[in-house]
mmCIF file of C-alpha atoms in Angstrom:
data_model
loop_
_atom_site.group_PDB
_atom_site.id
_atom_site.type_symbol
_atom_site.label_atom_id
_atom_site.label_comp_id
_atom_site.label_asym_id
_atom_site.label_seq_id
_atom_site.Cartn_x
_atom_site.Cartn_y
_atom_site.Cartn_z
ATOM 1 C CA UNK R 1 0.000 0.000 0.000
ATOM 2 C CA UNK R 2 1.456 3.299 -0.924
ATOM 3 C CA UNK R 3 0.522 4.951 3.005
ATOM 4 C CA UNK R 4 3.047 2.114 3.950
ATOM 5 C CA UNK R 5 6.077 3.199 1.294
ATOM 6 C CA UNK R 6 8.562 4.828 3.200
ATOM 7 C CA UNK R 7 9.772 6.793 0.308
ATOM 8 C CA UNK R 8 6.415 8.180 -0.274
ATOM 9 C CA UNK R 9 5.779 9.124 3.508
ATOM 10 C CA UNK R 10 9.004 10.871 3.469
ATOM 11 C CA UNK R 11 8.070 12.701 0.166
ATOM 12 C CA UNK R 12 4.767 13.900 1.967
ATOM 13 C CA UNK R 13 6.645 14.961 4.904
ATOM 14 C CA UNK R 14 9.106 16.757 2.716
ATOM 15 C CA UNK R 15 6.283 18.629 0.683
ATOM 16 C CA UNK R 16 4.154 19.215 4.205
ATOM 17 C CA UNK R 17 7.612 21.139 5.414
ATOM 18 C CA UNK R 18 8.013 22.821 1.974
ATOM 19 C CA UNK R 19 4.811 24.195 2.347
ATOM 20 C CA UNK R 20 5.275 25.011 6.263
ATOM 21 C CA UNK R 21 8.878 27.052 4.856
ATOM 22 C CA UNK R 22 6.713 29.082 2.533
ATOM 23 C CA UNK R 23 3.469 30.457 4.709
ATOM 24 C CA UNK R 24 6.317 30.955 7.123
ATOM 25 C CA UNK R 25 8.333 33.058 4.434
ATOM 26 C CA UNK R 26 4.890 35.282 3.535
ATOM 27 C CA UNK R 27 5.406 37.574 6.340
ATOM 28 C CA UNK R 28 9.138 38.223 5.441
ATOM 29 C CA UNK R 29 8.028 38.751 1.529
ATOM 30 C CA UNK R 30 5.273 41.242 2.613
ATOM 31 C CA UNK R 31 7.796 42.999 4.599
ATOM 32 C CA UNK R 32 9.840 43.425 1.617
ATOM 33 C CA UNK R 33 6.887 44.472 -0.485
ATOM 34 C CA UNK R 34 6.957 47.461 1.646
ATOM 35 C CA UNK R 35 9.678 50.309 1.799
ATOM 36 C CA UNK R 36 9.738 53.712 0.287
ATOM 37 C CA UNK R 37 10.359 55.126 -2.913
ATOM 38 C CA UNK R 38 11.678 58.769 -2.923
ATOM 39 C CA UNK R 39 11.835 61.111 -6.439
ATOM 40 C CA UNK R 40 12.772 64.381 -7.361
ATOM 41 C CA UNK R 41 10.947 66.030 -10.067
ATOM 42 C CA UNK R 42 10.430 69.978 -11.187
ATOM 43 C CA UNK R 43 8.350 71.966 -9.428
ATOM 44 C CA UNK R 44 5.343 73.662 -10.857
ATOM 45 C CA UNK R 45 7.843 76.843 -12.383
ATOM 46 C CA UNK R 46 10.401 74.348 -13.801
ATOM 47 C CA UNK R 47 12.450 74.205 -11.411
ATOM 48 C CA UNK R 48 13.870 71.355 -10.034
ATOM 49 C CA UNK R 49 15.772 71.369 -6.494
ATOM 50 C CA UNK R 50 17.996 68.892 -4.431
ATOM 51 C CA UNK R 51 16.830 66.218 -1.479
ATOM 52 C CA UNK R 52 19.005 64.339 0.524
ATOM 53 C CA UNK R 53 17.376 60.604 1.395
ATOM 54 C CA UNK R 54 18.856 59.438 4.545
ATOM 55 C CA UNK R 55 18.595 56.413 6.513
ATOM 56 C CA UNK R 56 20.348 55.293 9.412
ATOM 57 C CA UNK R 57 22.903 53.615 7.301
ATOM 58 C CA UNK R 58 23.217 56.105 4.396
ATOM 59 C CA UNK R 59 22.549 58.816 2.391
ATOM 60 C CA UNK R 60 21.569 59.349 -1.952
ATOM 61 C CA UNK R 61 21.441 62.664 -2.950
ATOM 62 C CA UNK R 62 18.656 63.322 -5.513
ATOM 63 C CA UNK R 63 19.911 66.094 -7.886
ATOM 64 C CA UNK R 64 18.269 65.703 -11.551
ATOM 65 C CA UNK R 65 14.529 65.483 -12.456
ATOM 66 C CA UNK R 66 13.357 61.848 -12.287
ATOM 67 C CA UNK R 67 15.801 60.917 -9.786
ATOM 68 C CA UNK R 68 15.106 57.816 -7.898
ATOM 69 C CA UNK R 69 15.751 56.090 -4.588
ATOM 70 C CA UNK R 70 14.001 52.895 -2.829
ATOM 71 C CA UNK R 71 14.553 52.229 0.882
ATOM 72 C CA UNK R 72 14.119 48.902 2.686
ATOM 73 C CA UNK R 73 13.922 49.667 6.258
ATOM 74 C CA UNK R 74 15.768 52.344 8.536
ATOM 75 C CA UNK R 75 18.712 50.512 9.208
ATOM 76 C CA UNK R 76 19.606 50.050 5.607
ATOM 77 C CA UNK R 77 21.164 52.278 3.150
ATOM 78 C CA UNK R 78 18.931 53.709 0.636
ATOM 79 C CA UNK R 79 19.289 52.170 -2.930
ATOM 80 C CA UNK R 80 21.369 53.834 -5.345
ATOM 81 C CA UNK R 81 19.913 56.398 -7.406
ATOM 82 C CA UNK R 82 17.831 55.137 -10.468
ATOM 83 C CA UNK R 83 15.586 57.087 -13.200
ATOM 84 C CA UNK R 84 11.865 56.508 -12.278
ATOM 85 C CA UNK R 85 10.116 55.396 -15.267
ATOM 86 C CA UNK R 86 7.417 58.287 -16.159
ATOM 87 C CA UNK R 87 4.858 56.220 -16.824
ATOM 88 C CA UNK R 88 4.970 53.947 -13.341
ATOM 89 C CA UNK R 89 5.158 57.449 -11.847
ATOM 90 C CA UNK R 90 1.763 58.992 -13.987
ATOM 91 C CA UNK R 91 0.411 55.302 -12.779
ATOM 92 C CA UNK R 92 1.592 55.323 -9.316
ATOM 93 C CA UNK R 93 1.024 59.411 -8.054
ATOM 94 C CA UNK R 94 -1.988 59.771 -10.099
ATOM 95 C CA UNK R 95 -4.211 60.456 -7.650
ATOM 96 C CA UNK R 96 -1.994 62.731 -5.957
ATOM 97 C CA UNK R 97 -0.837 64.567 -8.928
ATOM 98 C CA UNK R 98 -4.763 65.324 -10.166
ATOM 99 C CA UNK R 99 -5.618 66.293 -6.662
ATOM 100 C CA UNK R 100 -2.414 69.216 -6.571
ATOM 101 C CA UNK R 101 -3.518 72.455 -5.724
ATOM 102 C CA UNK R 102 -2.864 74.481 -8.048
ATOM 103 C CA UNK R 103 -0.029 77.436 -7.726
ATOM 104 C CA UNK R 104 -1.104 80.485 -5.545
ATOM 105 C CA UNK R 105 -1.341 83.809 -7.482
ATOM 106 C CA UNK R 106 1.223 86.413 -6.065
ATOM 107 C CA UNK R 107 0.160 90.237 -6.636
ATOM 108 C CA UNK R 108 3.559 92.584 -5.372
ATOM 109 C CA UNK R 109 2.162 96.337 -4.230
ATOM 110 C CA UNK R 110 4.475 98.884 -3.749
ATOM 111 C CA UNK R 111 3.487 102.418 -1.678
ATOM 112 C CA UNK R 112 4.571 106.102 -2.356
ATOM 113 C CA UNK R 113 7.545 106.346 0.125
ATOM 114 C CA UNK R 114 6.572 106.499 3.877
ATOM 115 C CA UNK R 115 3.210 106.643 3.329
ATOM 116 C CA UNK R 116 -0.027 103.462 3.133
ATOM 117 C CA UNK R 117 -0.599 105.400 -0.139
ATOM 118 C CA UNK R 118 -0.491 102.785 -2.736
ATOM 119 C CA UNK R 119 1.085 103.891 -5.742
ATOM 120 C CA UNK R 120 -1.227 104.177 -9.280
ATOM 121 C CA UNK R 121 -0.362 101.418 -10.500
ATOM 122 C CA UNK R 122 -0.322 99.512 -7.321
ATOM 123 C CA UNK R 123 -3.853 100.782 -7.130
ATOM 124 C CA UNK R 124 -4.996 99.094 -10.374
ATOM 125 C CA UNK R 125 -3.633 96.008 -9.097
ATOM 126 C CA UNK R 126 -6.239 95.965 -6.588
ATOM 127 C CA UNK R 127 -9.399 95.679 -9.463
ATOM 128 C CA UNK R 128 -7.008 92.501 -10.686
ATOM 129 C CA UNK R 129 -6.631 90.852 -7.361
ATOM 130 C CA UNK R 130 -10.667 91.131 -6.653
ATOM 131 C CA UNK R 131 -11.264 89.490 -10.632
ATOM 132 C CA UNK R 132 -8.689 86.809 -10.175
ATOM 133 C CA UNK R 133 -9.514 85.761 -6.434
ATOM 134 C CA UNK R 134 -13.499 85.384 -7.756
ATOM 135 C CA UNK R 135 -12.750 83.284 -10.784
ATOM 136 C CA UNK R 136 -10.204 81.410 -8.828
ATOM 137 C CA UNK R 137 -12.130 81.173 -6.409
ATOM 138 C CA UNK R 138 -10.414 81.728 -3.447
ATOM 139 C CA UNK R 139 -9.793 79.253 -0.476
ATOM 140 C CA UNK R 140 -7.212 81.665 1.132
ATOM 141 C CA UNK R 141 -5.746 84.808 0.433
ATOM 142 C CA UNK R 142 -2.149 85.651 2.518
ATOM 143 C CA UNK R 143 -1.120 89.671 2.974
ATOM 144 C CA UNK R 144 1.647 90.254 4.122
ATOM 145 C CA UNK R 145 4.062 93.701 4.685
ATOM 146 C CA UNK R 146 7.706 93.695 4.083
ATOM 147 C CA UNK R 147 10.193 96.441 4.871
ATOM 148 C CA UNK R 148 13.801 97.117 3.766
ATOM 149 C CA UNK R 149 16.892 96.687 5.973
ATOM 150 C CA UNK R 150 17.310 100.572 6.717
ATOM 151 C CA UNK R 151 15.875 102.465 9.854
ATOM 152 C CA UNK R 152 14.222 101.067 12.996
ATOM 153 C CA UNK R 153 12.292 97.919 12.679
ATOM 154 C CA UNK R 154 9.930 99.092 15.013
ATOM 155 C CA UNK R 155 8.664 101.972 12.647
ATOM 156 C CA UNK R 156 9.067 99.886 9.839
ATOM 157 C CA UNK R 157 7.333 96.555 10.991
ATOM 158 C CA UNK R 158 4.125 98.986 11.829
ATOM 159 C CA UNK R 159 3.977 100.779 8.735
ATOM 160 C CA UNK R 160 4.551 97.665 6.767
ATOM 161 C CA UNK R 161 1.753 96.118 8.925
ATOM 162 C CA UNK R 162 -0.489 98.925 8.677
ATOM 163 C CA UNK R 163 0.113 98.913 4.906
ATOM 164 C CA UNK R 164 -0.739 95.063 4.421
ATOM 165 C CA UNK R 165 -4.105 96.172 6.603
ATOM 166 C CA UNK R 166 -4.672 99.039 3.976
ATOM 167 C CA UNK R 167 -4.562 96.646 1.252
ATOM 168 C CA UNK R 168 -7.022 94.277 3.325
ATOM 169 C CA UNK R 169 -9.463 96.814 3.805
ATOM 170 C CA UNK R 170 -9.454 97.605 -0.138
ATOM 171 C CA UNK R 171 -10.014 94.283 -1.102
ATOM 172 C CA UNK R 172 -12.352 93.779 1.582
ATOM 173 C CA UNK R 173 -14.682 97.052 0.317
ATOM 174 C CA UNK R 174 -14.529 96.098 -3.477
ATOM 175 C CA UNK R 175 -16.235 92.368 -1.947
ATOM 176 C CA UNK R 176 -13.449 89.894 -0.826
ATOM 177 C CA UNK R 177 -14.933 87.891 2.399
ATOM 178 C CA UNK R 178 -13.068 89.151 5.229
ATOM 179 C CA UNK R 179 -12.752 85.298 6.300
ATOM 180 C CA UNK R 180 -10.657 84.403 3.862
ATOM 181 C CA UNK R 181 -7.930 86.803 4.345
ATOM 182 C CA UNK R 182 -5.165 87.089 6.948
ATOM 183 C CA UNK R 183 -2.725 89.806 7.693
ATOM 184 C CA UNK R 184 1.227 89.554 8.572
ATOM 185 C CA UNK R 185 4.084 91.464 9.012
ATOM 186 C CA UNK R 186 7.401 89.861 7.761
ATOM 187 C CA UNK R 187 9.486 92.946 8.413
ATOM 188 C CA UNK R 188 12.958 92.812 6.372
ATOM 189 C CA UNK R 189 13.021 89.455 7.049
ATOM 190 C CA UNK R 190 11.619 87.691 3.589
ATOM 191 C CA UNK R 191 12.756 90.423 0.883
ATOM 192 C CA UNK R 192 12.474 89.959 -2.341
ATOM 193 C CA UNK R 193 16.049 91.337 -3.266
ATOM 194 C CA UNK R 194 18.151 90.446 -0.076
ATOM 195 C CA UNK R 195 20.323 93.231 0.690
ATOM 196 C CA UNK R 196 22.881 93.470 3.794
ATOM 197 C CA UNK R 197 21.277 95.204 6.694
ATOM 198 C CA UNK R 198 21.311 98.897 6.377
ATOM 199 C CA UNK R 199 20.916 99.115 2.754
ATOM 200 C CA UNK R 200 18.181 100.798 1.668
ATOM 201 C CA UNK R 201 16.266 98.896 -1.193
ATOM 202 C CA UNK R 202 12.723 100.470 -1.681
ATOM 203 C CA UNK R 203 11.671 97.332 -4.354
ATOM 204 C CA UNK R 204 11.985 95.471 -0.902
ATOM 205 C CA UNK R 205 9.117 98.170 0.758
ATOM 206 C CA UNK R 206 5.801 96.047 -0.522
ATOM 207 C CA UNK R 207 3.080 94.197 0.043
ATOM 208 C CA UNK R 208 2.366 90.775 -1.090
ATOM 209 C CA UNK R 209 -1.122 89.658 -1.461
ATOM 210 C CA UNK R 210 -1.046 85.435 -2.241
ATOM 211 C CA UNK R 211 -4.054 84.107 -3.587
ATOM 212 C CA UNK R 212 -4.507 80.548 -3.200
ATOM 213 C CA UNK H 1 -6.064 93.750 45.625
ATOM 214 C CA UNK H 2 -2.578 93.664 43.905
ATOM 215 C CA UNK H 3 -1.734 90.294 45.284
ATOM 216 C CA UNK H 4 -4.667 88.823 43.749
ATOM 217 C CA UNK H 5 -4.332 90.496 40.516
ATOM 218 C CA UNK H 6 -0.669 88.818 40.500
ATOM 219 C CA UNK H 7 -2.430 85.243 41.697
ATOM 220 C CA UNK H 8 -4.814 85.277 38.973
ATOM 221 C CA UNK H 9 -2.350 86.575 36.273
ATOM 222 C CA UNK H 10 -0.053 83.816 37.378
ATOM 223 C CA UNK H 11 -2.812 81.666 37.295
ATOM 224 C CA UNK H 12 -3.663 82.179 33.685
ATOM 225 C CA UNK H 13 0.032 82.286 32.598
ATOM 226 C CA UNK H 14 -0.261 78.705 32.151
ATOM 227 C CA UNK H 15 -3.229 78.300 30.325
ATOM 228 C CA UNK H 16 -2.341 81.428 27.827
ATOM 229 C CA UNK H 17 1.487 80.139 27.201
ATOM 230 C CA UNK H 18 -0.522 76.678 26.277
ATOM 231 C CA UNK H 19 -2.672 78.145 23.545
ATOM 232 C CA UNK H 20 -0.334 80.074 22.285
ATOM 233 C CA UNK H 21 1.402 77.844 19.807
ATOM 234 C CA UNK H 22 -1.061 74.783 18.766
ATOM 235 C CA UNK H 23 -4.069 76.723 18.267
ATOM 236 C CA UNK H 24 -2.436 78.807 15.603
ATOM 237 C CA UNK H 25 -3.471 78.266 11.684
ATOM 238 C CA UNK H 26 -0.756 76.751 9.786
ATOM 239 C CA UNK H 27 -2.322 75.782 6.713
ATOM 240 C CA UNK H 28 -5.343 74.683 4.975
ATOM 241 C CA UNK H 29 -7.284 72.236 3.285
ATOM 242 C CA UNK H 30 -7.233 73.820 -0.446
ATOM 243 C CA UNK H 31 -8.462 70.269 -2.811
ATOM 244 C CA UNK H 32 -10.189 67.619 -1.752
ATOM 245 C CA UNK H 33 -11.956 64.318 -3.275
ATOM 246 C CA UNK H 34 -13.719 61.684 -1.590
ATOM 247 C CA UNK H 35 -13.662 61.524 2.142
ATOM 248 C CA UNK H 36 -10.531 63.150 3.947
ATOM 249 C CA UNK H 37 -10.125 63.288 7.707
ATOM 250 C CA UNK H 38 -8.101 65.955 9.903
ATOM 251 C CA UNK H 39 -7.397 64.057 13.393
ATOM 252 C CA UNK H 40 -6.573 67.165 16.090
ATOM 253 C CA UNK H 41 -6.191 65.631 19.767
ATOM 254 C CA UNK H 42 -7.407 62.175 19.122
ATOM 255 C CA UNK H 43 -10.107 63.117 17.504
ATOM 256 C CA UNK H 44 -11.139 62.718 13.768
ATOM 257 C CA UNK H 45 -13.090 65.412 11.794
ATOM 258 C CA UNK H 46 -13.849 65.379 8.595
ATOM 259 C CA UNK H 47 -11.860 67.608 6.304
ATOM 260 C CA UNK H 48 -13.814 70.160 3.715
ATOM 261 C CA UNK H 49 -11.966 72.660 1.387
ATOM 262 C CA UNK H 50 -11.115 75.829 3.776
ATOM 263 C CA UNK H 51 -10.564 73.589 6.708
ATOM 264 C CA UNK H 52 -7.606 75.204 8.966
ATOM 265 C CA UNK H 53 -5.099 73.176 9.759
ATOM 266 C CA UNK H 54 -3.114 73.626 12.763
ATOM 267 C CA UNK H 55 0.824 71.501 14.341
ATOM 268 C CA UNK H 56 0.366 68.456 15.386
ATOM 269 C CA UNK H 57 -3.045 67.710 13.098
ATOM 270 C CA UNK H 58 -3.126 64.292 10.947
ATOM 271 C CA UNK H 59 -4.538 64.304 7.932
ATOM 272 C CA UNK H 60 -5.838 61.113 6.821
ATOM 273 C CA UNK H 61 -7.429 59.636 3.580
ATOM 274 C CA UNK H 62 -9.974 57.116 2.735
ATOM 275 C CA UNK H 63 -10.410 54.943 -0.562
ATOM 276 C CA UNK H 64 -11.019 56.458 -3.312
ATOM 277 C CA UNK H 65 -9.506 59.942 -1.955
ATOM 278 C CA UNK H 66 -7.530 62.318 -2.236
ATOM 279 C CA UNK H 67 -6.697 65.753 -0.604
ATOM 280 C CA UNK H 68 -4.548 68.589 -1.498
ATOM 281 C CA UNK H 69 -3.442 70.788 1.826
ATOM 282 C CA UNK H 70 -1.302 74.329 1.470
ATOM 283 C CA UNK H 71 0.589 75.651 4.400
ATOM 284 C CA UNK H 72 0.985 79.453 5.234
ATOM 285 C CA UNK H 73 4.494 79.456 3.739
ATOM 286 C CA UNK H 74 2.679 77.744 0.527
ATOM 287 C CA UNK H 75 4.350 74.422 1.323
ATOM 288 C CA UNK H 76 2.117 71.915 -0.634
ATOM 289 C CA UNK H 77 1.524 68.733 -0.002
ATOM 290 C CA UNK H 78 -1.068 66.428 -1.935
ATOM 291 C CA UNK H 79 -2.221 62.840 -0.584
ATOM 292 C CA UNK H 80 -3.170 59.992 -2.195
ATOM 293 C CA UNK H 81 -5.819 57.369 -1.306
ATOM 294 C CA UNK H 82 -5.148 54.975 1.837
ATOM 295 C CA UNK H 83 -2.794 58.072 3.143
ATOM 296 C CA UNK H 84 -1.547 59.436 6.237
ATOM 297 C CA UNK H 85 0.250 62.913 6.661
ATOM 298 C CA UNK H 86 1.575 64.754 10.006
ATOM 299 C CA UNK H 87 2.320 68.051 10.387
ATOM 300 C CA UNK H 88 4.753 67.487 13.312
ATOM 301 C CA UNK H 89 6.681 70.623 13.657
ATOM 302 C CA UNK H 90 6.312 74.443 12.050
ATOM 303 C CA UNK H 91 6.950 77.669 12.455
ATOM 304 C CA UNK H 92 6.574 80.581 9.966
ATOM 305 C CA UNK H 93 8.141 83.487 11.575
ATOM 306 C CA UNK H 94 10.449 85.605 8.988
ATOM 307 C CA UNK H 95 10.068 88.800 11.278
ATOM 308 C CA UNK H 96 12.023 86.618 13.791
ATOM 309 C CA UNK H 97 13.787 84.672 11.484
ATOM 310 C CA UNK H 98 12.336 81.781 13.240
ATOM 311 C CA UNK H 99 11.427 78.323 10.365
ATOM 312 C CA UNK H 100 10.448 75.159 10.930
ATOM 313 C CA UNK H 101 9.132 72.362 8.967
ATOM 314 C CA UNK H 102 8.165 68.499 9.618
ATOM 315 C CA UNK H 103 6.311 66.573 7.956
ATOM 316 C CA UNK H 104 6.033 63.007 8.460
ATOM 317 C CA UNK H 105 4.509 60.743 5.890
ATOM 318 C CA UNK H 106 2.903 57.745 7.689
ATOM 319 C CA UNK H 107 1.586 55.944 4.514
ATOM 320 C CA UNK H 108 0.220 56.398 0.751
ATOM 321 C CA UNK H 109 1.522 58.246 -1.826
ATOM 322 C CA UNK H 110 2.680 62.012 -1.854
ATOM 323 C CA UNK H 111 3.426 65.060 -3.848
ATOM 324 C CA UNK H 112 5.285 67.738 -2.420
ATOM 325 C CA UNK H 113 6.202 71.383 -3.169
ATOM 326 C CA UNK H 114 8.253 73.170 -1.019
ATOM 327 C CA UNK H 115 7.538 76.609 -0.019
ATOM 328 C CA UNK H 116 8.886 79.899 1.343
ATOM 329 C CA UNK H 117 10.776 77.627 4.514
ATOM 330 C CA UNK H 118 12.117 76.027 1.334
ATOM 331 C CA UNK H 119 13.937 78.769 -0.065
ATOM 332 C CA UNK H 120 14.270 81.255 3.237
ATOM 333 C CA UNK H 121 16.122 77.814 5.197
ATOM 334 C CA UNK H 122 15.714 75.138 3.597
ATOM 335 C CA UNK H 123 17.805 73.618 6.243
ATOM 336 C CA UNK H 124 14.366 73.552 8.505
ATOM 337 C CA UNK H 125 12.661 71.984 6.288
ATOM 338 C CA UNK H 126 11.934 67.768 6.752
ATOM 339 C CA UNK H 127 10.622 65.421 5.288
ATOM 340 C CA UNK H 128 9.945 61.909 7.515
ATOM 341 C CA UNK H 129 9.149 58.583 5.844
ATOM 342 C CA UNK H 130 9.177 55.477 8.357
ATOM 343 C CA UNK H 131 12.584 54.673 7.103
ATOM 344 C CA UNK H 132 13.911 58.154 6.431
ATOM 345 C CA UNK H 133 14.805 61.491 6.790
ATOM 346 C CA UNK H 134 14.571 63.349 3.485
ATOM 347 C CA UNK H 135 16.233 67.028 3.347
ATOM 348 C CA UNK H 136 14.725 69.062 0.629
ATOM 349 C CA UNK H 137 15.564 72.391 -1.149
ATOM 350 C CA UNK H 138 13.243 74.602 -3.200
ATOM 351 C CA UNK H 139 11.438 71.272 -5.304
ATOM 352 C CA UNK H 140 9.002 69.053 -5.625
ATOM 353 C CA UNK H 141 9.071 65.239 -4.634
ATOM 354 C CA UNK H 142 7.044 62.280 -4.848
ATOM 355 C CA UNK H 143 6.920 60.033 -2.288
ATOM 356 C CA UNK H 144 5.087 56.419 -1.903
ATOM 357 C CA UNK H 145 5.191 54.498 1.472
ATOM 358 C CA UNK H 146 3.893 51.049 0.634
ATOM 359 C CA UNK H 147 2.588 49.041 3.640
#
């Protein structure tokens, strides 16, 4: 009888631990099913940045578009750079790629000198910032008053405050929700030409009204 | 009358110095799709567009979802399905010079675009992934955490 052939008993036995080996394995495979994948691409205006992947055991730098690296727990290095194929990443980030906010709107106003008096064309600007934040529409919209490097930052931070408030206000009367909109001062301390302090550098004396 | 005005004022100096911080608006919910939840304290809410996000918040995906969230710097960060984002550590602060940025990604997939903390010191801003620590300047990265 074949339950009796030792041969056959053992190849049963052998199979039974075969099989034993491998649900035992399925844990380990799903662990390495898992992991990280990491890639640089451009941003929205083209351009495309640096990031530094680092694990407990290593570091890739990511430095060109496309730029790939896989990790496989912390206490491995991360994989050497590859080129993510475009369409596994289109497949892949789809859902987070169609769901991207799209980039804010930026509106720079600039002010007759020492004054909230918005200059003409500043003043325009305003009509512009109503339009564009109705179409948009608008979820947020971020005001914020920058100074220059020169004179005290006291004086400066208030009239740059005051001047972001002025703006508010405007945009507020022509029919922007006041809800949406938030006022900040940044002082010298985000220009948009950096300058050492004590330069004076009146493109850095604005007001910057983000629509997102 | 002066010693109880101190009492009371040292009373409250607890209390004031422990909203200060977490109660502030760092971002916002700007896209969303599907069902999205912002977890603040333990609890879950669901997220709508406009929702304020503030440190320390979770934002969490179901499936099919997806939610797009923009920070006051204009940090973006879009989530996938089956994801998990949190907003660990920020500050916004030019006046004071004073940036921070942590994100850790839990699970899902990702897209991020760095902001103003990107370009004023981008050495503040992180990026966590369960096995990494990802230092970014001024770009945008993908990012999938399988499970």
């Amino acid at each position: 009888m074949a339950q009796h052939d030792p041969t056959r008993l053992a190849g049963i036995f052998r199979s039974t631990l075969q099989r034993t080996a491998w649900l035992a394995a399925w844990p380990l495979l799903l662990a390495a099913c898992g992991g990280q994948s990491i890639i640089l691409v451009a941003d929205p205006s083209g351009h495309v940045g640096q990031a530094e992947v680092a694990t407990a055991a290593g570091m890739q730098r990511l430095e060109k578009s496309g730029d790939m690296t896989q990790t496989r727990g912390a206490s491995k290095p991360p994989s050497a750079v590859t080129t993510a194929d475009p369409r596994s990443i289109a497949t892949t980030f789809a859902e987070a790629l169609a769901i991207e906010p799209p980039p804010p709107l930026v509106f720079t106003l600039m002010f007759e000198s020492g004054t909230t008096q918005l200059t003409a064309a500043s003043l325009d600007q305003v009509a512009e910032i109503v339009a564009a934040s109705q179409k948009r529409p608008a979820i947020r919209i971020r005001i914020s008053g920058h100074t220059d490097a020169t004179g005290s930052d006291k004086i400066n931070d208030a009239l740059s405050l005051e001047r972001a408030t002025q703006v508010r206000n405007l945009l507020e009367q022509k029919g922007i929700p006041a809800r949406l909109m938030s006022v900040t001062s940044h002082g010298k301390g985000n220009p948009a030409i950096p300058t050492p302090d004590g330069v004076a550098e009146p493109r850095n004396r604005r007001v910057v009204v983000i629509v997102h | 009358m002066k010693t109880v005005a101190r009492w009371l004022f040292i009373g409250l100096m607890p209390w004031t110095s422990a909203l200060a911080e977490p109660s502030e608006t760092i971002g916002h919910i700007q896209t969303l799709q599907g069902d999205a939840y912002v977890q603040r304290a333990g609890v879950d809410q669901p997220a709508a567009v406009g929702t304020e996000l503030r440190q320390n918040d979770r934002i969490r995906t179901g499936k099919p979802a997806a939610v797009g969230i923009v920070l006051t710097d204009d940090t973006t960060i879009s989530l996938g399905s089956n994801s998990e984002l949190a907003l660990n550590d920020y500050a916004f602060e030019p006046k004071q010079g004073r940036f921070a940025l942590v994100l850790r990604m839990v699970k899902g997939t990702f897209s991020y675009i760095t902001g103003q903390i990107g370009k004023l010191a981008p050495e503040s801003a992180r990026v966590q992934t369960p096995d990494a620590t990802i230092a970014v300047r001024g770009t945008k990265l993908l990012v999938e955490i399988k499970e």
